[in-house]
PDB file of N, CA and C in Angstrom:
ATOM      1  N   MET A   1       9.858  -6.827  -9.578  1.00  0.00           N
ATOM      2  CA  MET A   1       8.416  -6.920  -9.588  1.00  0.00           C
ATOM      3  C   MET A   1       7.872  -5.840  -8.658  1.00  0.00           C
ATOM      4  N   LYS A   2       6.895  -5.109  -9.149  1.00  0.00           N
ATOM      5  CA  LYS A   2       6.309  -4.032  -8.366  1.00  0.00           C
ATOM      6  C   LYS A   2       4.851  -4.331  -8.052  1.00  0.00           C
ATOM      7  N   ILE A   3       4.431  -3.869  -6.880  1.00  0.00           N
ATOM      8  CA  ILE A   3       3.021  -3.955  -6.515  1.00  0.00           C
ATOM      9  C   ILE A   3       2.316  -2.815  -7.233  1.00  0.00           C
ATOM     10  N   THR A   4       1.328  -3.144  -8.049  1.00  0.00           N
ATOM     11  CA  THR A   4       0.632  -2.109  -8.801  1.00  0.00           C
ATOM     12  C   THR A   4      -0.778  -1.842  -8.294  1.00  0.00           C
ATOM     13  N   ARG A   5      -1.300  -2.714  -7.436  1.00  0.00           N
ATOM     14  CA  ARG A   5      -2.617  -2.455  -6.846  1.00  0.00           C
ATOM     15  C   ARG A   5      -2.794  -3.306  -5.596  1.00  0.00           C
ATOM     16  N   VAL A   6      -3.389  -2.690  -4.591  1.00  0.00           N
ATOM     17  CA  VAL A   6      -3.764  -3.397  -3.368  1.00  0.00           C
ATOM     18  C   VAL A   6      -5.214  -3.042  -3.080  1.00  0.00           C
ATOM     19  N   GLN A   7      -6.001  -4.047  -2.798  1.00  0.00           N
ATOM     20  CA  GLN A   7      -7.411  -3.822  -2.466  1.00  0.00           C
ATOM     21  C   GLN A   7      -7.734  -4.649  -1.229  1.00  0.00           C
ATOM     22  N   THR A   8      -8.206  -3.972  -0.186  1.00  0.00           N
ATOM     23  CA  THR A   8      -8.580  -4.672   1.035  1.00  0.00           C
ATOM     24  C   THR A   8     -10.049  -4.439   1.337  1.00  0.00           C
ATOM     25  N   THR A   9     -10.634  -5.396   2.021  1.00  0.00           N
ATOM     26  CA  THR A   9     -12.019  -5.308   2.444  1.00  0.00           C
ATOM     27  C   THR A   9     -12.085  -5.666   3.918  1.00  0.00           C
ATOM     28  N   LYS A  10     -12.719  -4.802   4.693  1.00  0.00           N
ATOM     29  CA  LYS A  10     -12.868  -5.060   6.118  1.00  0.00           C
ATOM     30  C   LYS A  10     -14.013  -6.041   6.339  1.00  0.00           C
ATOM     31  N   ILE A  11     -13.828  -6.932   7.285  1.00  0.00           N
ATOM     32  CA  ILE A  11     -14.859  -7.884   7.678  1.00  0.00           C
ATOM     33  C   ILE A  11     -15.242  -7.550   9.108  1.00  0.00           C
ATOM     34  N   GLU A  12     -16.534  -7.419   9.348  1.00  0.00           N
ATOM     35  CA  GLU A  12     -16.990  -7.112  10.702  1.00  0.00           C
ATOM     36  C   GLU A  12     -16.655  -8.265  11.631  1.00  0.00           C
ATOM     37  N   LYS A  13     -16.021  -7.913  12.742  1.00  0.00           N
ATOM     38  CA  LYS A  13     -15.623  -8.926  13.709  1.00  0.00           C
ATOM     39  C   LYS A  13     -16.801  -9.328  14.583  1.00  0.00           C
ATOM     40  N   GLY A  14     -16.973 -10.596  14.730  1.00  0.00           N
ATOM     41  CA  GLY A  14     -17.918 -11.126  15.700  1.00  0.00           C
ATOM     42  C   GLY A  14     -17.119 -11.662  16.875  1.00  0.00           C
ATOM     43  N   GLU A  15     -17.793 -12.126  17.863  1.00  0.00           N
ATOM     44  CA  GLU A  15     -17.096 -12.661  19.026  1.00  0.00           C
ATOM     45  C   GLU A  15     -16.256 -13.874  18.614  1.00  0.00           C
ATOM     46  N   GLY A  16     -14.995 -13.847  18.980  1.00  0.00           N
ATOM     47  CA  GLY A  16     -14.104 -14.952  18.672  1.00  0.00           C
ATOM     48  C   GLY A  16     -13.556 -14.954  17.260  1.00  0.00           C
ATOM     49  N   VAL A  17     -13.939 -13.999  16.439  1.00  0.00           N
ATOM     50  CA  VAL A  17     -13.480 -13.959  15.049  1.00  0.00           C
ATOM     51  C   VAL A  17     -12.133 -13.260  14.996  1.00  0.00           C
ATOM     52  N   LYS A  18     -11.163 -13.934  14.395  1.00  0.00           N
ATOM     53  CA  LYS A  18      -9.820 -13.363  14.302  1.00  0.00           C
ATOM     54  C   LYS A  18      -9.548 -12.714  12.953  1.00  0.00           C
ATOM     55  N   MET A  19     -10.243 -13.165  11.888  1.00  0.00           N
ATOM     56  CA  MET A  19     -10.026 -12.578  10.574  1.00  0.00           C
ATOM     57  C   MET A  19     -10.795 -11.261  10.496  1.00  0.00           C
ATOM     58  N   VAL A  20     -10.085 -10.182  10.220  1.00  0.00           N
ATOM     59  CA  VAL A  20     -10.704  -8.860  10.192  1.00  0.00           C
ATOM     60  C   VAL A  20     -10.803  -8.282   8.785  1.00  0.00           C
ATOM     61  N   GLY A  21     -10.182  -8.947   7.814  1.00  0.00           N
ATOM     62  CA  GLY A  21     -10.246  -8.460   6.450  1.00  0.00           C
ATOM     63  C   GLY A  21      -9.644  -9.436   5.467  1.00  0.00           C
ATOM     64  N   ILE A  22      -9.851  -9.123   4.193  1.00  0.00           N
ATOM     65  CA  ILE A  22      -9.237  -9.894   3.117  1.00  0.00           C
ATOM     66  C   ILE A  22      -8.576  -8.921   2.154  1.00  0.00           C
ATOM     67  N   ALA A  23      -7.588  -9.421   1.430  1.00  0.00           N
ATOM     68  CA  ALA A  23      -6.844  -8.549   0.519  1.00  0.00           C
ATOM     69  C   ALA A  23      -6.641  -9.229  -0.823  1.00  0.00           C
ATOM     70  N   ARG A  24      -6.428  -8.363  -1.791  1.00  0.00           N
ATOM     71  CA  ARG A  24      -6.110  -8.765  -3.164  1.00  0.00           C
ATOM     72  C   ARG A  24      -4.941  -7.884  -3.566  1.00  0.00           C
ATOM     73  N   ILE A  25      -3.891  -8.475  -4.126  1.00  0.00           N
ATOM     74  CA  ILE A  25      -2.714  -7.694  -4.500  1.00  0.00           C
ATOM     75  C   ILE A  25      -2.309  -8.052  -5.931  1.00  0.00           C
ATOM     76  N   VAL A  26      -1.962  -7.031  -6.699  1.00  0.00           N
ATOM     77  CA  VAL A  26      -1.587  -7.211  -8.102  1.00  0.00           C
ATOM     78  C   VAL A  26      -0.133  -6.796  -8.271  1.00  0.00           C
ATOM     79  N   PHE A  27       0.611  -7.613  -9.004  1.00  0.00           N
ATOM     80  CA  PHE A  27       2.013  -7.336  -9.303  1.00  0.00           C
ATOM     81  C   PHE A  27       2.159  -7.033 -10.789  1.00  0.00           C
ATOM     82  N   ASP A  28       2.845  -5.941 -11.094  1.00  0.00           N
ATOM     83  CA  ASP A  28       3.153  -5.556 -12.483  1.00  0.00           C
ATOM     84  C   ASP A  28       1.933  -5.570 -13.407  1.00  0.00           C
ATOM     85  N   ASN A  29       0.766  -5.256 -12.864  1.00  0.00           N
ATOM     86  CA  ASN A  29      -0.475  -5.275 -13.654  1.00  0.00           C
ATOM     87  C   ASN A  29      -0.652  -6.574 -14.431  1.00  0.00           C
ATOM     88  N   SER A  30      -0.033  -7.686 -13.912  1.00  0.00           N
ATOM     89  CA  SER A  30      -0.125  -8.921 -14.680  1.00  0.00           C
ATOM     90  C   SER A  30      -0.288 -10.188 -13.843  1.00  0.00           C
ATOM     91  N   PHE A  31      -0.151 -10.091 -12.529  1.00  0.00           N
ATOM     92  CA  PHE A  31      -0.295 -11.279 -11.691  1.00  0.00           C
ATOM     93  C   PHE A  31      -1.014 -10.884 -10.412  1.00  0.00           C
ATOM     94  N   VAL A  32      -2.063 -11.634 -10.046  1.00  0.00           N
ATOM     95  CA  VAL A  32      -2.859 -11.292  -8.879  1.00  0.00           C
ATOM     96  C   VAL A  32      -2.836 -12.436  -7.865  1.00  0.00           C
ATOM     97  N   VAL A  33      -2.814 -12.065  -6.596  1.00  0.00           N
ATOM     98  CA  VAL A  33      -2.992 -13.020  -5.505  1.00  0.00           C
ATOM     99  C   VAL A  33      -4.219 -12.549  -4.733  1.00  0.00           C
ATOM    100  N   GLU A  34      -5.208 -13.432  -4.638  1.00  0.00           N
ATOM    101  CA  GLU A  34      -6.449 -13.091  -3.948  1.00  0.00           C
ATOM    102  C   GLU A  34      -6.579 -13.934  -2.688  1.00  0.00           C
ATOM    103  N   ASP A  35      -7.522 -13.555  -1.858  1.00  0.00           N
ATOM    104  CA  ASP A  35      -7.834 -14.308  -0.640  1.00  0.00           C
ATOM    105  C   ASP A  35      -6.707 -14.299   0.386  1.00  0.00           C
ATOM    106  N   ILE A  36      -5.986 -13.198   0.464  1.00  0.00           N
ATOM    107  CA  ILE A  36      -5.002 -13.037   1.524  1.00  0.00           C
ATOM    108  C   ILE A  36      -5.778 -12.572   2.753  1.00  0.00           C
ATOM    109  N   ARG A  37      -5.657 -13.313   3.836  1.00  0.00           N
ATOM    110  CA  ARG A  37      -6.436 -13.009   5.040  1.00  0.00           C
ATOM    111  C   ARG A  37      -5.666 -12.058   5.944  1.00  0.00           C
ATOM    112  N   ILE A  38      -6.388 -11.097   6.506  1.00  0.00           N
ATOM    113  CA  ILE A  38      -5.813 -10.175   7.487  1.00  0.00           C
ATOM    114  C   ILE A  38      -6.330 -10.634   8.844  1.00  0.00           C
ATOM    115  N   ILE A  39      -5.405 -11.001   9.715  1.00  0.00           N
ATOM    116  CA  ILE A  39      -5.741 -11.638  10.983  1.00  0.00           C
ATOM    117  C   ILE A  39      -5.330 -10.737  12.149  1.00  0.00           C
ATOM    118  N   ASP A  40      -6.212 -10.639  13.148  1.00  0.00           N
ATOM    119  CA  ASP A  40      -5.914  -9.925  14.390  1.00  0.00           C
ATOM    120  C   ASP A  40      -5.370 -10.943  15.385  1.00  0.00           C
ATOM    121  N   LYS A  41      -4.149 -10.720  15.859  1.00  0.00           N
ATOM    122  CA  LYS A  41      -3.522 -11.644  16.806  1.00  0.00           C
ATOM    123  C   LYS A  41      -4.220 -11.659  18.160  1.00  0.00           C
ATOM    124  N   GLY A  42      -5.088 -10.683  18.397  1.00  0.00           N
ATOM    125  CA  GLY A  42      -5.786 -10.612  19.667  1.00  0.00           C
ATOM    126  C   GLY A  42      -5.267  -9.496  20.544  1.00  0.00           C
ATOM    127  N   ASP A  43      -4.089  -9.001  20.223  1.00  0.00           N
ATOM    128  CA  ASP A  43      -3.507  -7.906  20.992  1.00  0.00           C
ATOM    129  C   ASP A  43      -3.520  -6.603  20.196  1.00  0.00           C
ATOM    130  N   GLY A  44      -4.315  -6.593  19.126  1.00  0.00           N
ATOM    131  CA  GLY A  44      -4.401  -5.407  18.283  1.00  0.00           C
ATOM    132  C   GLY A  44      -3.423  -5.411  17.129  1.00  0.00           C
ATOM    133  N   ASN A  45      -2.443  -6.306  17.156  1.00  0.00           N
ATOM    134  CA  ASN A  45      -1.487  -6.427  16.061  1.00  0.00           C
ATOM    135  C   ASN A  45      -2.076  -7.295  14.964  1.00  0.00           C
ATOM    136  N   LEU A  46      -1.808  -6.912  13.730  1.00  0.00           N
ATOM    137  CA  LEU A  46      -2.343  -7.624  12.577  1.00  0.00           C
ATOM    138  C   LEU A  46      -1.220  -8.336  11.830  1.00  0.00           C
ATOM    139  N   PHE A  47      -1.560  -9.441  11.189  1.00  0.00           N
ATOM    140  CA  PHE A  47      -0.627 -10.086  10.270  1.00  0.00           C
ATOM    141  C   PHE A  47      -1.432 -10.625   9.100  1.00  0.00           C
ATOM    142  N   ILE A  48      -0.735 -11.000   8.044  1.00  0.00           N
ATOM    143  CA  ILE A  48      -1.428 -11.534   6.881  1.00  0.00           C
ATOM    144  C   ILE A  48      -1.116 -13.016   6.727  1.00  0.00           C
ATOM    145  N   ALA A  49      -2.099 -13.735   6.207  1.00  0.00           N
ATOM    146  CA  ALA A  49      -1.948 -15.161   5.940  1.00  0.00           C
ATOM    147  C   ALA A  49      -2.273 -15.393   4.466  1.00  0.00           C
ATOM    148  N   PHE A  50      -1.340 -15.989   3.772  1.00  0.00           N
ATOM    149  CA  PHE A  50      -1.517 -16.232   2.350  1.00  0.00           C
ATOM    150  C   PHE A  50      -2.486 -17.387   2.107  1.00  0.00           C
ATOM    151  N   PRO A  51      -3.070 -17.453   0.912  1.00  0.00           N
ATOM    152  CA  PRO A  51      -4.018 -18.528   0.613  1.00  0.00           C
ATOM    153  C   PRO A  51      -3.378 -19.893   0.872  1.00  0.00           C
ATOM    154  N   SER A  52      -4.164 -20.790   1.435  1.00  0.00           N
ATOM    155  CA  SER A  52      -3.653 -22.120   1.736  1.00  0.00           C
ATOM    156  C   SER A  52      -4.725 -23.158   1.477  1.00  0.00           C
ATOM    157  N   ARG A  53      -4.298 -24.405   1.491  1.00  0.00           N
ATOM    158  CA  ARG A  53      -5.257 -25.504   1.352  1.00  0.00           C
ATOM    159  C   ARG A  53      -4.910 -26.574   2.369  1.00  0.00           C
ATOM    160  N   LYS A  54      -5.912 -27.319   2.736  1.00  0.00           N
ATOM    161  CA  LYS A  54      -5.730 -28.373   3.719  1.00  0.00           C
ATOM    162  C   LYS A  54      -5.263 -29.636   3.006  1.00  0.00           C
ATOM    163  N   LYS A  55      -4.170 -30.214   3.514  1.00  0.00           N
ATOM    164  CA  LYS A  55      -3.640 -31.452   2.940  1.00  0.00           C
ATOM    165  C   LYS A  55      -4.364 -32.651   3.557  1.00  0.00           C
ATOM    166  N   ALA A  56      -4.141 -33.810   3.004  1.00  0.00           N
ATOM    167  CA  ALA A  56      -4.798 -35.036   3.478  1.00  0.00           C
ATOM    168  C   ALA A  56      -4.483 -35.326   4.943  1.00  0.00           C
ATOM    169  N   ASP A  57      -3.306 -34.911   5.402  1.00  0.00           N
ATOM    170  CA  ASP A  57      -2.931 -35.186   6.794  1.00  0.00           C
ATOM    171  C   ASP A  57      -3.477 -34.148   7.776  1.00  0.00           C
ATOM    172  N   GLY A  58      -4.275 -33.194   7.264  1.00  0.00           N
ATOM    173  CA  GLY A  58      -4.884 -32.187   8.125  1.00  0.00           C
ATOM    174  C   GLY A  58      -4.068 -30.904   8.265  1.00  0.00           C
ATOM    175  N   GLU A  59      -2.828 -30.930   7.834  1.00  0.00           N
ATOM    176  CA  GLU A  59      -1.976 -29.735   7.875  1.00  0.00           C
ATOM    177  C   GLU A  59      -2.381 -28.793   6.750  1.00  0.00           C
ATOM    178  N   PHE A  60      -2.086 -27.500   6.943  1.00  0.00           N
ATOM    179  CA  PHE A  60      -2.350 -26.519   5.900  1.00  0.00           C
ATOM    180  C   PHE A  60      -1.046 -26.167   5.199  1.00  0.00           C
ATOM    181  N   MET A  61      -1.136 -25.942   3.898  1.00  0.00           N
ATOM    182  CA  MET A  61       0.028 -25.582   3.101  1.00  0.00           C
ATOM    183  C   MET A  61      -0.313 -24.338   2.295  1.00  0.00           C
ATOM    184  N   ASP A  62       0.572 -23.324   2.352  1.00  0.00           N
ATOM    185  CA  ASP A  62       0.354 -22.122   1.556  1.00  0.00           C
ATOM    186  C   ASP A  62       0.393 -22.476   0.073  1.00  0.00           C
ATOM    187  N   ILE A  63      -0.531 -21.903  -0.670  1.00  0.00           N
ATOM    188  CA  ILE A  63      -0.575 -22.105  -2.120  1.00  0.00           C
ATOM    189  C   ILE A  63       0.455 -21.200  -2.785  1.00  0.00           C
ATOM    190  N   CYS A  64       0.571 -19.989  -2.275  1.00  0.00           N
ATOM    191  CA  CYS A  64       1.575 -19.049  -2.769  1.00  0.00           C
ATOM    192  C   CYS A  64       2.043 -18.220  -1.580  1.00  0.00           C
ATOM    193  N   HIS A  65       3.289 -17.797  -1.611  1.00  0.00           N
ATOM    194  CA  HIS A  65       3.841 -17.023  -0.502  1.00  0.00           C
ATOM    195  C   HIS A  65       5.198 -16.463  -0.900  1.00  0.00           C
ATOM    196  N   PRO A  66       5.641 -15.400  -0.218  1.00  0.00           N
ATOM    197  CA  PRO A  66       6.974 -14.871  -0.493  1.00  0.00           C
ATOM    198  C   PRO A  66       8.026 -15.874   0.003  1.00  0.00           C
ATOM    199  N   ILE A  67       9.185 -15.854  -0.630  1.00  0.00           N
ATOM    200  CA  ILE A  67      10.214 -16.806  -0.228  1.00  0.00           C
ATOM    201  C   ILE A  67      11.310 -16.180   0.629  1.00  0.00           C
ATOM    202  N   ASN A  68      11.166 -14.877   0.932  1.00  0.00           N
ATOM    203  CA  ASN A  68      12.137 -14.274   1.848  1.00  0.00           C
ATOM    204  C   ASN A  68      11.458 -13.202   2.692  1.00  0.00           C
ATOM    205  N   ALA A  69      12.096 -12.857   3.783  1.00  0.00           N
ATOM    206  CA  ALA A  69      11.518 -11.923   4.755  1.00  0.00           C
ATOM    207  C   ALA A  69      11.336 -10.521   4.170  1.00  0.00           C
ATOM    208  N   GLU A  70      12.245 -10.097   3.311  1.00  0.00           N
ATOM    209  CA  GLU A  70      12.151  -8.761   2.723  1.00  0.00           C
ATOM    210  C   GLU A  70      10.888  -8.623   1.866  1.00  0.00           C
ATOM    211  N   THR A  71      10.618  -9.613   1.035  1.00  0.00           N
ATOM    212  CA  THR A  71       9.432  -9.580   0.187  1.00  0.00           C
ATOM    213  C   THR A  71       8.164  -9.675   1.030  1.00  0.00           C
ATOM    214  N   ARG A  72       8.178 -10.525   2.053  1.00  0.00           N
ATOM    215  CA  ARG A  72       7.017 -10.636   2.941  1.00  0.00           C
ATOM    216  C   ARG A  72       6.722  -9.288   3.590  1.00  0.00           C
ATOM    217  N   LYS A  73       7.757  -8.572   4.029  1.00  0.00           N
ATOM    218  CA  LYS A  73       7.555  -7.270   4.672  1.00  0.00           C
ATOM    219  C   LYS A  73       6.972  -6.259   3.696  1.00  0.00           C
ATOM    220  N   ILE A  74       7.467  -6.233   2.480  1.00  0.00           N
ATOM    221  CA  ILE A  74       6.959  -5.299   1.466  1.00  0.00           C
ATOM    222  C   ILE A  74       5.473  -5.553   1.222  1.00  0.00           C
ATOM    223  N   ILE A  75       5.101  -6.820   1.058  1.00  0.00           N
ATOM    224  CA  ILE A  75       3.703  -7.169   0.794  1.00  0.00           C
ATOM    225  C   ILE A  75       2.838  -6.870   2.014  1.00  0.00           C
ATOM    226  N   THR A  76       3.308  -7.271   3.190  1.00  0.00           N
ATOM    227  CA  THR A  76       2.554  -7.022   4.425  1.00  0.00           C
ATOM    228  C   THR A  76       2.329  -5.532   4.634  1.00  0.00           C
ATOM    229  N   ASP A  77       3.377  -4.740   4.491  1.00  0.00           N
ATOM    230  CA  ASP A  77       3.255  -3.295   4.687  1.00  0.00           C
ATOM    231  C   ASP A  77       2.251  -2.677   3.710  1.00  0.00           C
ATOM    232  N   ALA A  78       2.283  -3.099   2.442  1.00  0.00           N
ATOM    233  CA  ALA A  78       1.356  -2.546   1.439  1.00  0.00           C
ATOM    234  C   ALA A  78      -0.088  -2.908   1.784  1.00  0.00           C
ATOM    235  N   ILE A  79      -0.312  -4.140   2.185  1.00  0.00           N
ATOM    236  CA  ILE A  79      -1.677  -4.577   2.518  1.00  0.00           C
ATOM    237  C   ILE A  79      -2.178  -3.869   3.762  1.00  0.00           C
ATOM    238  N   LEU A  80      -1.372  -3.823   4.805  1.00  0.00           N
ATOM    239  CA  LEU A  80      -1.829  -3.198   6.052  1.00  0.00           C
ATOM    240  C   LEU A  80      -1.998  -1.686   5.907  1.00  0.00           C
ATOM    241  N   GLU A  81      -1.202  -1.059   5.066  1.00  0.00           N
ATOM    242  CA  GLU A  81      -1.385   0.375   4.804  1.00  0.00           C
ATOM    243  C   GLU A  81      -2.751   0.624   4.173  1.00  0.00           C
ATOM    244  N   ASP A  82      -3.107  -0.197   3.194  1.00  0.00           N
ATOM    245  CA  ASP A  82      -4.421  -0.046   2.560  1.00  0.00           C
ATOM    246  C   ASP A  82      -5.539  -0.386   3.549  1.00  0.00           C
ATOM    247  N   PHE A  83      -5.366  -1.438   4.326  1.00  0.00           N
ATOM    248  CA  PHE A  83      -6.391  -1.862   5.276  1.00  0.00           C
ATOM    249  C   PHE A  83      -6.626  -0.803   6.355  1.00  0.00           C
ATOM    250  N   ASN A  84      -5.596  -0.102   6.771  1.00  0.00           N
ATOM    251  CA  ASN A  84      -5.732   0.908   7.827  1.00  0.00           C
ATOM    252  C   ASN A  84      -6.635   2.066   7.415  1.00  0.00           C
ATOM    253  N   LYS A  85      -6.940   2.201   6.126  1.00  0.00           N
ATOM    254  CA  LYS A  85      -7.915   3.216   5.694  1.00  0.00           C
ATOM    255  C   LYS A  85      -9.298   2.875   6.211  1.00  0.00           C
ATOM    256  N   TRP A  86      -9.575   1.587   6.498  1.00  0.00           N
ATOM    257  CA  TRP A  86     -10.876   1.137   6.973  1.00  0.00           C
ATOM    258  C   TRP A  86     -11.029   1.309   8.475  1.00  0.00           C
ATOM    259  N   ILE A  87      -9.929   1.461   9.164  1.00  0.00           N
ATOM    260  CA  ILE A  87      -9.999   1.510  10.643  1.00  0.00           C
ATOM    261  C   ILE A  87     -10.231   2.915  11.141  1.00  0.00           C
TER     262      ILE A  87
END
């Protein structure tokens, strides 16, 4: 599966706001994942958070996510590379 498109949007940070952007990624021109959040850890380092929903017990569960570290790195690198055009 190949990443065929990445689209990021910068969000203006307000005081206390950790989310700095959102991303949309397309695989093989046939499957899209939207609402991937780009989060600032507070030390200038960024990470991505996949779409999630709140369960009845108050915990959050990812709706979709990579199942191994290699795939997570590929997706993270592609998103952050596109997002860095905004910085």
